[in-house]
Short mmCIF file of N, CA, C and O in Angstrom, two decimals:
data_model
loop_
_atom_site.label_atom_id
_atom_site.label_comp_id
_atom_site.label_asym_id
_atom_site.label_seq_id
_atom_site.Cartn_x
_atom_site.Cartn_y
_atom_site.Cartn_z
N MET A 1 0.85 -1.19 0.00
CA MET A 1 0.00 0.00 0.00
C MET A 1 0.89 1.24 0.00
O MET A 1 1.80 1.36 0.80
N LYS A 2 0.62 2.15 -0.88
CA LYS A 2 1.35 3.41 -0.94
C LYS A 2 0.45 4.48 -0.32
O LYS A 2 -0.52 4.93 -0.92
N ILE A 3 0.81 4.89 0.91
CA ILE A 3 -0.03 5.82 1.67
C ILE A 3 -0.21 7.16 0.95
O ILE A 3 -1.24 7.81 1.11
N ALA A 4 0.75 7.56 0.14
CA ALA A 4 0.65 8.83 -0.60
C ALA A 4 -0.60 8.85 -1.49
O ALA A 4 -1.14 9.92 -1.77
N ASN A 5 -1.07 7.69 -1.92
CA ASN A 5 -2.28 7.62 -2.75
C ASN A 5 -3.56 7.84 -1.95
O ASN A 5 -4.63 7.98 -2.53
N TYR A 6 -3.46 7.84 -0.63
CA TYR A 6 -4.65 7.91 0.22
C TYR A 6 -4.67 9.14 1.13
O TYR A 6 -5.53 9.23 2.01
N THR A 7 -3.76 10.07 0.94
CA THR A 7 -3.69 11.22 1.86
C THR A 7 -4.97 12.05 1.88
O THR A 7 -5.34 12.58 2.92
N SER A 8 -5.66 12.15 0.77
CA SER A 8 -6.90 12.96 0.74
C SER A 8 -7.97 12.38 1.67
O SER A 8 -8.83 13.11 2.16
N TYR A 9 -7.93 11.09 1.96
CA TYR A 9 -8.91 10.47 2.85
C TYR A 9 -8.67 10.82 4.32
O TYR A 9 -9.50 10.55 5.17
N PHE A 10 -7.51 11.41 4.60
CA PHE A 10 -7.22 11.80 5.97
C PHE A 10 -7.78 13.18 6.32
O PHE A 10 -7.77 13.57 7.48
N HIS A 11 -8.29 13.91 5.32
CA HIS A 11 -8.97 15.17 5.63
C HIS A 11 -10.17 14.84 6.52
O HIS A 11 -10.95 13.94 6.20
N ASP A 12 -10.27 15.51 7.64
CA ASP A 12 -11.27 15.23 8.68
C ASP A 12 -10.93 13.99 9.51
O ASP A 12 -11.73 13.55 10.31
N GLY A 13 -9.73 13.45 9.32
CA GLY A 13 -9.24 12.39 10.18
C GLY A 13 -8.54 13.00 11.39
O GLY A 13 -8.75 14.18 11.70
N SER A 14 -7.69 12.23 12.05
CA SER A 14 -7.06 12.78 13.25
C SER A 14 -5.66 12.21 13.50
O SER A 14 -5.33 11.11 13.06
N ILE A 15 -4.88 13.01 14.22
CA ILE A 15 -3.60 12.58 14.76
C ILE A 15 -3.89 12.07 16.16
O ILE A 15 -4.41 12.81 17.00
N ILE A 16 -3.58 10.82 16.42
CA ILE A 16 -3.86 10.21 17.71
C ILE A 16 -2.69 10.43 18.67
O ILE A 16 -2.88 10.68 19.86
N ASP A 17 -1.47 10.34 18.14
CA ASP A 17 -0.29 10.50 18.97
C ASP A 17 0.91 10.82 18.09
O ASP A 17 0.91 10.51 16.89
N ILE A 18 1.93 11.43 18.69
CA ILE A 18 3.18 11.74 18.00
C ILE A 18 4.32 11.26 18.88
O ILE A 18 4.35 11.54 20.08
N TYR A 19 5.25 10.55 18.26
CA TYR A 19 6.46 10.10 18.95
C TYR A 19 7.65 10.60 18.15
O TYR A 19 7.67 10.46 16.92
N GLN A 20 8.62 11.21 18.81
CA GLN A 20 9.84 11.60 18.13
C GLN A 20 11.03 11.24 18.99
O GLN A 20 11.06 11.52 20.19
N HIS A 21 12.00 10.61 18.36
CA HIS A 21 13.29 10.33 19.00
C HIS A 21 14.36 10.62 17.97
O HIS A 21 14.42 9.96 16.92
N GLN A 22 15.16 11.64 18.25
CA GLN A 22 16.21 12.09 17.35
C GLN A 22 15.63 12.35 15.97
O GLN A 22 14.75 13.19 15.82
N SER A 23 16.06 11.62 14.94
CA SER A 23 15.60 11.92 13.58
C SER A 23 14.47 10.99 13.11
O SER A 23 14.23 10.86 11.92
N VAL A 24 13.78 10.37 14.06
CA VAL A 24 12.65 9.51 13.73
C VAL A 24 11.37 10.11 14.33
O VAL A 24 11.34 10.47 15.50
N ILE A 25 10.34 10.23 13.50
CA ILE A 25 9.02 10.69 13.95
C ILE A 25 8.02 9.63 13.55
O ILE A 25 8.04 9.14 12.41
N ILE A 26 7.13 9.28 14.49
CA ILE A 26 6.06 8.34 14.19
C ILE A 26 4.74 9.03 14.53
O ILE A 26 4.52 9.44 15.67
N LEU A 27 3.89 9.16 13.52
CA LEU A 27 2.58 9.79 13.67
C LEU A 27 1.51 8.71 13.67
O LEU A 27 1.33 8.01 12.67
N SER A 28 0.81 8.54 14.79
CA SER A 28 -0.35 7.64 14.83
C SER A 28 -1.53 8.41 14.28
O SER A 28 -1.86 9.49 14.78
N MET A 29 -2.18 7.85 13.25
CA MET A 29 -3.18 8.59 12.49
C MET A 29 -4.40 7.74 12.18
O MET A 29 -4.31 6.52 12.11
N GLU A 30 -5.52 8.44 11.94
CA GLU A 30 -6.73 7.78 11.46
C GLU A 30 -7.38 8.65 10.41
O GLU A 30 -7.51 9.86 10.58
N SER A 31 -7.79 8.04 9.32
CA SER A 31 -8.45 8.77 8.24
C SER A 31 -9.92 8.99 8.57
O SER A 31 -10.43 8.50 9.57
N ALA A 32 -10.59 9.71 7.70
CA ALA A 32 -12.04 9.75 7.72
C ALA A 32 -12.53 8.42 7.15
O ALA A 32 -11.73 7.60 6.70
N GLU A 33 -13.84 8.19 7.17
CA GLU A 33 -14.38 6.93 6.62
C GLU A 33 -14.02 6.80 5.14
O GLU A 33 -13.97 7.78 4.40
N ILE A 34 -13.78 5.56 4.73
CA ILE A 34 -13.45 5.28 3.34
C ILE A 34 -14.42 4.21 2.83
O ILE A 34 -14.66 3.21 3.51
N SER A 35 -14.98 4.45 1.68
CA SER A 35 -15.96 3.50 1.14
C SER A 35 -15.24 2.33 0.47
O SER A 35 -14.09 2.45 0.05
N PRO A 36 -15.92 1.20 0.35
CA PRO A 36 -15.30 0.03 -0.31
C PRO A 36 -14.83 0.34 -1.74
O PRO A 36 -13.80 -0.17 -2.16
N GLU A 37 -15.55 1.18 -2.46
CA GLU A 37 -15.16 1.52 -3.84
C GLU A 37 -13.85 2.31 -3.88
O GLU A 37 -13.13 2.28 -4.88
N GLU A 38 -13.57 3.04 -2.81
CA GLU A 38 -12.34 3.85 -2.75
C GLU A 38 -11.14 3.05 -2.27
O GLU A 38 -10.00 3.48 -2.44
N ASN A 39 -11.37 1.90 -1.68
CA ASN A 39 -10.31 1.07 -1.11
C ASN A 39 -9.72 0.17 -2.20
O ASN A 39 -9.88 -1.05 -2.18
N LEU A 40 -9.02 0.78 -3.14
CA LEU A 40 -8.52 0.08 -4.32
C LEU A 40 -7.46 -0.97 -3.99
O LEU A 40 -7.29 -1.94 -4.73
N ASP A 41 -6.74 -0.78 -2.88
CA ASP A 41 -5.68 -1.72 -2.51
C ASP A 41 -6.15 -2.75 -1.47
O ASP A 41 -5.33 -3.48 -0.91
N ASN A 42 -7.46 -2.80 -1.23
CA ASN A 42 -8.02 -3.72 -0.23
C ASN A 42 -7.32 -3.62 1.11
O ASN A 42 -6.94 -4.62 1.73
N ILE A 43 -7.13 -2.39 1.58
CA ILE A 43 -6.51 -2.12 2.87
C ILE A 43 -7.43 -2.66 3.95
O ILE A 43 -8.65 -2.48 3.89
N VAL A 44 -6.85 -3.31 4.95
CA VAL A 44 -7.65 -3.75 6.08
C VAL A 44 -8.01 -2.50 6.87
O VAL A 44 -7.14 -1.76 7.33
N LEU A 45 -9.32 -2.25 7.00
CA LEU A 45 -9.81 -1.03 7.65
C LEU A 45 -10.15 -1.29 9.10
O LEU A 45 -10.37 -2.43 9.52
N SER A 46 -10.23 -0.21 9.87
CA SER A 46 -10.61 -0.31 11.28
C SER A 46 -12.10 -0.62 11.39
O SER A 46 -12.83 -0.58 10.39
N GLU A 47 -12.57 -0.86 12.61
CA GLU A 47 -14.00 -1.12 12.81
C GLU A 47 -14.84 0.10 12.48
O GLU A 47 -16.04 -0.01 12.22
N ASN A 48 -14.21 1.30 12.42
CA ASN A 48 -14.91 2.53 12.04
C ASN A 48 -14.84 2.78 10.54
O ASN A 48 -15.18 3.87 10.08
N ILE A 49 -14.36 1.81 9.77
CA ILE A 49 -14.21 1.88 8.32
C ILE A 49 -13.26 3.02 7.94
O ILE A 49 -13.52 3.83 7.06
N THR A 50 -12.12 3.09 8.65
CA THR A 50 -11.10 4.09 8.41
C THR A 50 -9.75 3.41 8.22
O THR A 50 -9.56 2.26 8.61
N ILE A 51 -8.82 4.15 7.63
CA ILE A 51 -7.43 3.71 7.56
C ILE A 51 -6.80 4.17 8.87
O ILE A 51 -6.88 5.35 9.23
N LYS A 52 -6.20 3.25 9.58
CA LYS A 52 -5.64 3.58 10.89
C LYS A 52 -4.26 2.95 11.01
O LYS A 52 -4.09 1.78 10.65
N GLY A 53 -3.30 3.72 11.50
CA GLY A 53 -1.97 3.17 11.65
C GLY A 53 -0.95 4.23 11.99
O GLY A 53 -1.28 5.29 12.52
N LYS A 54 0.31 3.93 11.64
CA LYS A 54 1.42 4.81 11.99
C LYS A 54 2.20 5.19 10.74
O LYS A 54 2.59 4.32 9.95
N LEU A 55 2.42 6.50 10.59
CA LEU A 55 3.26 7.01 9.53
C LEU A 55 4.66 7.18 10.10
O LEU A 55 4.87 7.94 11.04
N HIS A 56 5.61 6.42 9.54
CA HIS A 56 6.99 6.45 10.02
C HIS A 56 7.81 7.38 9.12
O HIS A 56 7.82 7.22 7.90
N LEU A 57 8.47 8.32 9.76
CA LEU A 57 9.37 9.25 9.06
C LEU A 57 10.76 9.04 9.64
O LEU A 57 10.98 9.26 10.83
N GLU A 58 11.68 8.61 8.81
CA GLU A 58 13.03 8.31 9.26
C GLU A 58 14.02 9.25 8.59
O GLU A 58 13.83 9.65 7.46
N LYS A 59 15.08 9.57 9.33
CA LYS A 59 16.10 10.51 8.86
C LYS A 59 15.48 11.88 8.59
O LYS A 59 15.73 12.49 7.56
N VAL A 60 14.68 12.34 9.54
CA VAL A 60 14.07 13.67 9.44
C VAL A 60 15.17 14.70 9.62
O VAL A 60 15.95 14.63 10.58
N ASP A 61 15.26 15.66 8.71
CA ASP A 61 16.29 16.68 8.87
C ASP A 61 15.74 18.08 9.10
O ASP A 61 16.51 18.99 9.43
N LEU A 62 14.42 18.27 8.98
CA LEU A 62 13.86 19.60 9.22
C LEU A 62 12.36 19.48 9.51
O LEU A 62 11.65 18.79 8.79
N VAL A 63 11.93 20.15 10.59
CA VAL A 63 10.51 20.24 10.92
C VAL A 63 10.17 21.71 11.05
O VAL A 63 10.79 22.44 11.83
N ILE A 64 9.21 22.16 10.26
CA ILE A 64 8.77 23.56 10.28
C ILE A 64 7.34 23.59 10.78
O ILE A 64 6.47 22.87 10.28
N GLU A 65 7.08 24.43 11.79
CA GLU A 65 5.74 24.65 12.33
C GLU A 65 5.42 26.13 12.19
O GLU A 65 6.15 26.98 12.71
N ASN A 66 4.36 26.43 11.45
CA ASN A 66 3.93 27.83 11.26
C ASN A 66 5.11 28.71 10.82
O ASN A 66 5.34 29.78 11.37
N GLU A 67 5.86 28.21 9.84
CA GLU A 67 6.97 28.92 9.20
C GLU A 67 8.20 29.10 10.08
O GLU A 67 9.08 29.88 9.75
N LYS A 68 8.28 28.36 11.21
CA LYS A 68 9.46 28.43 12.08
C LYS A 68 9.99 27.02 12.30
O LYS A 68 9.22 26.10 12.56
N GLU A 69 11.31 26.88 12.22
CA GLU A 69 11.92 25.57 12.48
C GLU A 69 11.77 25.22 13.96
O GLU A 69 11.96 26.07 14.83
N ILE A 70 11.39 23.96 14.23
CA ILE A 70 11.25 23.50 15.61
C ILE A 70 12.11 22.25 15.81
O ILE A 70 12.31 21.47 14.88
N PRO A 71 12.60 22.04 17.03
CA PRO A 71 13.45 20.86 17.28
C PRO A 71 12.67 19.58 17.55
O PRO A 71 13.19 18.49 17.37
N LEU A 72 11.41 19.72 18.00
CA LEU A 72 10.65 18.54 18.43
C LEU A 72 9.18 18.69 18.03
O LEU A 72 8.55 19.70 18.34
N LEU A 73 8.68 17.67 17.36
CA LEU A 73 7.26 17.63 17.00
C LEU A 73 6.53 16.87 18.10
O LEU A 73 6.94 15.77 18.46
N LYS A 74 5.49 17.45 18.66
CA LYS A 74 4.78 16.82 19.76
C LYS A 74 3.30 17.17 19.71
O LYS A 74 2.89 18.11 19.03
N MET A 75 2.52 16.40 20.47
CA MET A 75 1.10 16.69 20.62
C MET A 75 0.97 17.97 21.44
O MET A 75 1.48 18.05 22.55
N LEU A 76 0.32 18.97 20.88
CA LEU A 76 0.14 20.23 21.60
C LEU A 76 -1.09 20.19 22.50
O LEU A 76 -1.12 20.85 23.53
N TYR A 77 -2.10 19.42 22.07
CA TYR A 77 -3.33 19.28 22.83
C TYR A 77 -3.79 17.83 22.70
O TYR A 77 -3.07 16.99 22.17
N ASP A 78 -4.99 17.52 23.14
CA ASP A 78 -5.47 16.13 23.17
C ASP A 78 -5.56 15.48 21.80
O ASP A 78 -5.29 14.30 21.64
N ASN A 79 -5.97 16.24 20.80
CA ASN A 79 -6.23 15.66 19.48
C ASN A 79 -5.89 16.66 18.40
O ASN A 79 -6.09 17.87 18.58
N GLY A 80 -5.41 16.16 17.28
CA GLY A 80 -5.16 17.00 16.12
C GLY A 80 -6.06 16.57 14.97
O GLY A 80 -5.88 15.49 14.42
N ASN A 81 -7.04 17.39 14.65
CA ASN A 81 -7.91 17.12 13.51
C ASN A 81 -7.15 17.49 12.23
O ASN A 81 -6.60 18.59 12.13
N ILE A 82 -7.12 16.57 11.29
CA ILE A 82 -6.35 16.78 10.06
C ILE A 82 -7.17 17.60 9.06
O ILE A 82 -8.24 17.19 8.64
N LEU A 83 -6.63 18.76 8.71
CA LEU A 83 -7.26 19.63 7.72
C LEU A 83 -6.67 19.39 6.33
O LEU A 83 -7.35 19.54 5.33
N HIS A 84 -5.38 19.05 6.30
CA HIS A 84 -4.68 18.81 5.03
C HIS A 84 -3.51 17.87 5.31
O HIS A 84 -2.83 18.02 6.32
N PHE A 85 -3.28 16.92 4.39
CA PHE A 85 -2.19 15.96 4.53
C PHE A 85 -1.72 15.61 3.14
O PHE A 85 -2.51 15.23 2.28
N LYS A 86 -0.42 15.78 2.90
CA LYS A 86 0.14 15.51 1.58
C LYS A 86 1.56 14.99 1.74
O LYS A 86 2.30 15.44 2.61
N ILE A 87 1.94 14.04 0.88
CA ILE A 87 3.30 13.51 0.84
C ILE A 87 3.84 13.75 -0.56
O ILE A 87 3.23 13.33 -1.55
N ASN A 88 5.00 14.42 -0.65
CA ASN A 88 5.65 14.69 -1.93
C ASN A 88 7.15 14.56 -1.79
O ASN A 88 7.77 15.32 -1.03
N ASP A 89 7.78 13.61 -2.47
CA ASP A 89 9.24 13.51 -2.57
C ASP A 89 9.99 13.91 -1.30
O ASP A 89 10.74 14.88 -1.28
N GLY A 90 9.80 13.18 -0.23
CA GLY A 90 10.54 13.43 1.00
C GLY A 90 10.02 14.58 1.84
O GLY A 90 10.68 15.01 2.78
N THR A 91 8.83 15.07 1.53
CA THR A 91 8.22 16.15 2.30
C THR A 91 6.81 15.74 2.69
O THR A 91 6.03 15.28 1.86
N VAL A 92 6.50 15.93 3.98
CA VAL A 92 5.15 15.70 4.47
C VAL A 92 4.58 17.05 4.88
O VAL A 92 5.20 17.78 5.65
N SER A 93 3.42 17.39 4.34
CA SER A 93 2.71 18.61 4.73
C SER A 93 1.50 18.19 5.54
O SER A 93 0.74 17.30 5.13
N LEU A 94 1.32 18.84 6.68
CA LEU A 94 0.26 18.46 7.59
C LEU A 94 -0.29 19.72 8.26
O LEU A 94 0.45 20.45 8.92
N ASP A 95 -1.56 19.99 8.04
CA ASP A 95 -2.24 21.13 8.68
C ASP A 95 -3.22 20.56 9.69
O ASP A 95 -4.05 19.71 9.34
N LEU A 96 -3.11 21.03 10.94
CA LEU A 96 -3.91 20.47 12.02
C LEU A 96 -4.71 21.53 12.76
O LEU A 96 -4.24 22.66 12.94
N GLU A 97 -5.88 21.12 13.20
CA GLU A 97 -6.66 21.90 14.16
C GLU A 97 -6.55 21.15 15.48
O GLU A 97 -7.02 20.01 15.60
N TRP A 98 -5.89 21.76 16.46
CA TRP A 98 -5.71 21.13 17.76
C TRP A 98 -6.91 21.41 18.64
O TRP A 98 -7.42 22.53 18.66
N VAL A 99 -7.36 20.38 19.39
CA VAL A 99 -8.47 20.55 20.33
C VAL A 99 -8.17 19.79 21.62
O VAL A 99 -7.40 18.83 21.62
N ASN A 100 -8.78 20.23 22.69
CA ASN A 100 -8.72 19.55 23.98
C ASN A 100 -10.08 18.96 24.30
O ASN A 100 -11.11 19.45 23.81
N PHE A 101 -10.08 17.94 25.14
CA PHE A 101 -11.31 17.32 25.62
C PHE A 101 -11.40 17.51 27.13
O PHE A 101 -10.38 17.60 27.81
N PRO A 102 -12.62 17.57 27.67
CA PRO A 102 -12.78 17.70 29.13
C PRO A 102 -12.08 16.53 29.82
O PRO A 102 -12.04 15.43 29.27
N PRO A 103 -11.48 16.73 30.95
CA PRO A 103 -11.55 17.90 31.82
C PRO A 103 -10.52 18.98 31.49
O PRO A 103 -10.43 19.98 32.19
N ASN A 104 -9.74 18.82 30.40
CA ASN A 104 -8.78 19.84 30.02
C ASN A 104 -9.51 21.10 29.55
O ASN A 104 -10.64 21.02 29.08
N PRO A 105 -8.85 22.25 29.65
CA PRO A 105 -9.48 23.50 29.21
C PRO A 105 -9.85 23.44 27.72
O PRO A 105 -9.12 22.84 26.92
N ASN A 106 -10.96 24.05 27.36
CA ASN A 106 -11.41 24.11 25.97
C ASN A 106 -10.44 24.97 25.16
O ASN A 106 -10.27 26.14 25.47
N VAL A 107 -9.79 24.37 24.16
CA VAL A 107 -8.80 25.08 23.35
C VAL A 107 -8.98 24.67 21.90
O VAL A 107 -9.23 23.51 21.61
N THR A 108 -8.86 25.63 21.01
CA THR A 108 -8.76 25.34 19.59
C THR A 108 -7.60 26.17 19.05
O THR A 108 -7.53 27.36 19.28
N SER A 109 -6.67 25.49 18.37
CA SER A 109 -5.47 26.13 17.86
C SER A 109 -5.12 25.47 16.52
O SER A 109 -5.50 24.32 16.28
N TYR A 110 -4.40 26.18 15.68
CA TYR A 110 -4.04 25.64 14.36
C TYR A 110 -2.52 25.62 14.20
O TYR A 110 -1.83 26.55 14.64
N SER A 111 -2.02 24.55 13.59
CA SER A 111 -0.59 24.43 13.28
C SER A 111 -0.44 23.91 11.86
O SER A 111 -1.19 23.04 11.43
N PHE A 112 0.55 24.44 11.17
CA PHE A 112 0.84 24.07 9.79
C PHE A 112 2.28 23.56 9.74
O PHE A 112 3.21 24.31 10.03
N TYR A 113 2.44 22.29 9.41
CA TYR A 113 3.74 21.63 9.46
C TYR A 113 4.24 21.25 8.08
O TYR A 113 3.48 20.83 7.21
N THR A 114 5.56 21.36 7.91
CA THR A 114 6.27 20.79 6.78
C THR A 114 7.44 20.01 7.36
O THR A 114 8.22 20.56 8.15
N ILE A 115 7.52 18.74 7.01
CA ILE A 115 8.55 17.86 7.56
C ILE A 115 9.36 17.32 6.38
O ILE A 115 8.81 16.72 5.46
N HIS A 116 10.68 17.54 6.44
CA HIS A 116 11.59 17.03 5.41
C HIS A 116 12.25 15.78 5.94
O HIS A 116 12.86 15.80 7.02
N THR A 117 12.15 14.70 5.19
CA THR A 117 12.64 13.41 5.64
C THR A 117 13.18 12.59 4.47
O THR A 117 12.82 12.83 3.32
N LYS A 118 13.99 11.62 4.78
CA LYS A 118 14.58 10.78 3.73
C LYS A 118 13.77 9.50 3.48
O LYS A 118 13.82 8.95 2.39
N LYS A 119 13.04 9.04 4.49
CA LYS A 119 12.30 7.78 4.32
C LYS A 119 10.92 7.90 4.96
O LYS A 119 10.79 8.34 6.10
N ILE A 120 9.89 7.48 4.21
CA ILE A 120 8.50 7.53 4.67
C ILE A 120 7.87 6.17 4.42
O ILE A 120 7.96 5.65 3.29
N TRP A 121 7.27 5.60 5.44
CA TRP A 121 6.54 4.34 5.23
C TRP A 121 5.36 4.26 6.18
O TRP A 121 5.35 4.87 7.24
N TRP A 122 4.35 3.50 5.77
CA TRP A 122 3.10 3.36 6.51
C TRP A 122 3.01 1.98 7.13
O TRP A 122 3.25 0.97 6.48
N GLU A 123 2.61 1.94 8.40
CA GLU A 123 2.33 0.70 9.11
C GLU A 123 0.82 0.66 9.38
O GLU A 123 0.33 1.45 10.19
N ASN A 124 0.12 -0.18 8.68
CA ASN A 124 -1.33 -0.26 8.85
C ASN A 124 -1.66 -1.02 10.13
O ASN A 124 -1.21 -2.15 10.32
N ILE A 125 -2.44 -0.38 11.03
CA ILE A 125 -2.81 -1.00 12.31
C ILE A 125 -4.30 -0.73 12.54
O ILE A 125 -4.67 0.24 13.21
N PRO A 126 -5.19 -1.53 11.97
CA PRO A 126 -6.63 -1.27 12.04
C PRO A 126 -7.16 -1.18 13.46
O PRO A 126 -8.14 -0.49 13.71
N ASP A 127 -6.53 -1.88 14.42
CA ASP A 127 -7.02 -1.86 15.79
C ASP A 127 -6.16 -0.99 16.72
O ASP A 127 -6.13 -1.18 17.93
N LEU A 128 -5.49 0.00 16.14
CA LEU A 128 -4.65 0.92 16.91
C LEU A 128 -5.48 1.60 17.99
O LEU A 128 -6.57 2.11 17.72
N TYR A 129 -4.97 1.59 19.21
CA TYR A 129 -5.69 2.16 20.36
C TYR A 129 -5.76 3.68 20.24
O TYR A 129 -4.76 4.34 19.98
N ASP A 130 -6.94 4.22 20.46
CA ASP A 130 -7.18 5.66 20.49
C ASP A 130 -7.87 5.96 21.82
O ASP A 130 -9.02 5.57 22.02
N PRO A 131 -7.19 6.66 22.74
CA PRO A 131 -7.76 6.89 24.07
C PRO A 131 -9.02 7.75 24.06
O PRO A 131 -9.78 7.75 25.02
N PHE A 132 -9.27 8.48 22.96
CA PHE A 132 -10.44 9.37 22.92
C PHE A 132 -11.54 8.84 22.02
O PHE A 132 -12.48 9.53 21.69
N ASN A 133 -11.42 7.59 21.62
CA ASN A 133 -12.43 7.03 20.72
C ASN A 133 -13.06 5.79 21.33
O ASN A 133 -12.50 4.99 21.94
#
């Protein structure tokens, strides 16, 4: 499965978690619902009929958030709603709407990321745990 062919289905999906260690970033993600006709590669879908898994970025050399270089990509709030997601030749573009859930304070914030990396691969995990779902 080539995840770059399915990035548009992640609009209205979510970032579940972010892990970064040195030059490796792992984004736990879930798409919006995908219909059987759109599932051309017969991807095993979650019980919510979504693509769910981890996007692995290896040998990351630059992370830009809102036009500023940052040293560490992390969850800013409880959940990141995906507004835009694109993969192009070693670059991942990700626009997020951050939100909190009770009992945390009500917050809505936006972040626009560009991540430059040497290796991108998808790990499909249909039963990936989501603490808010």
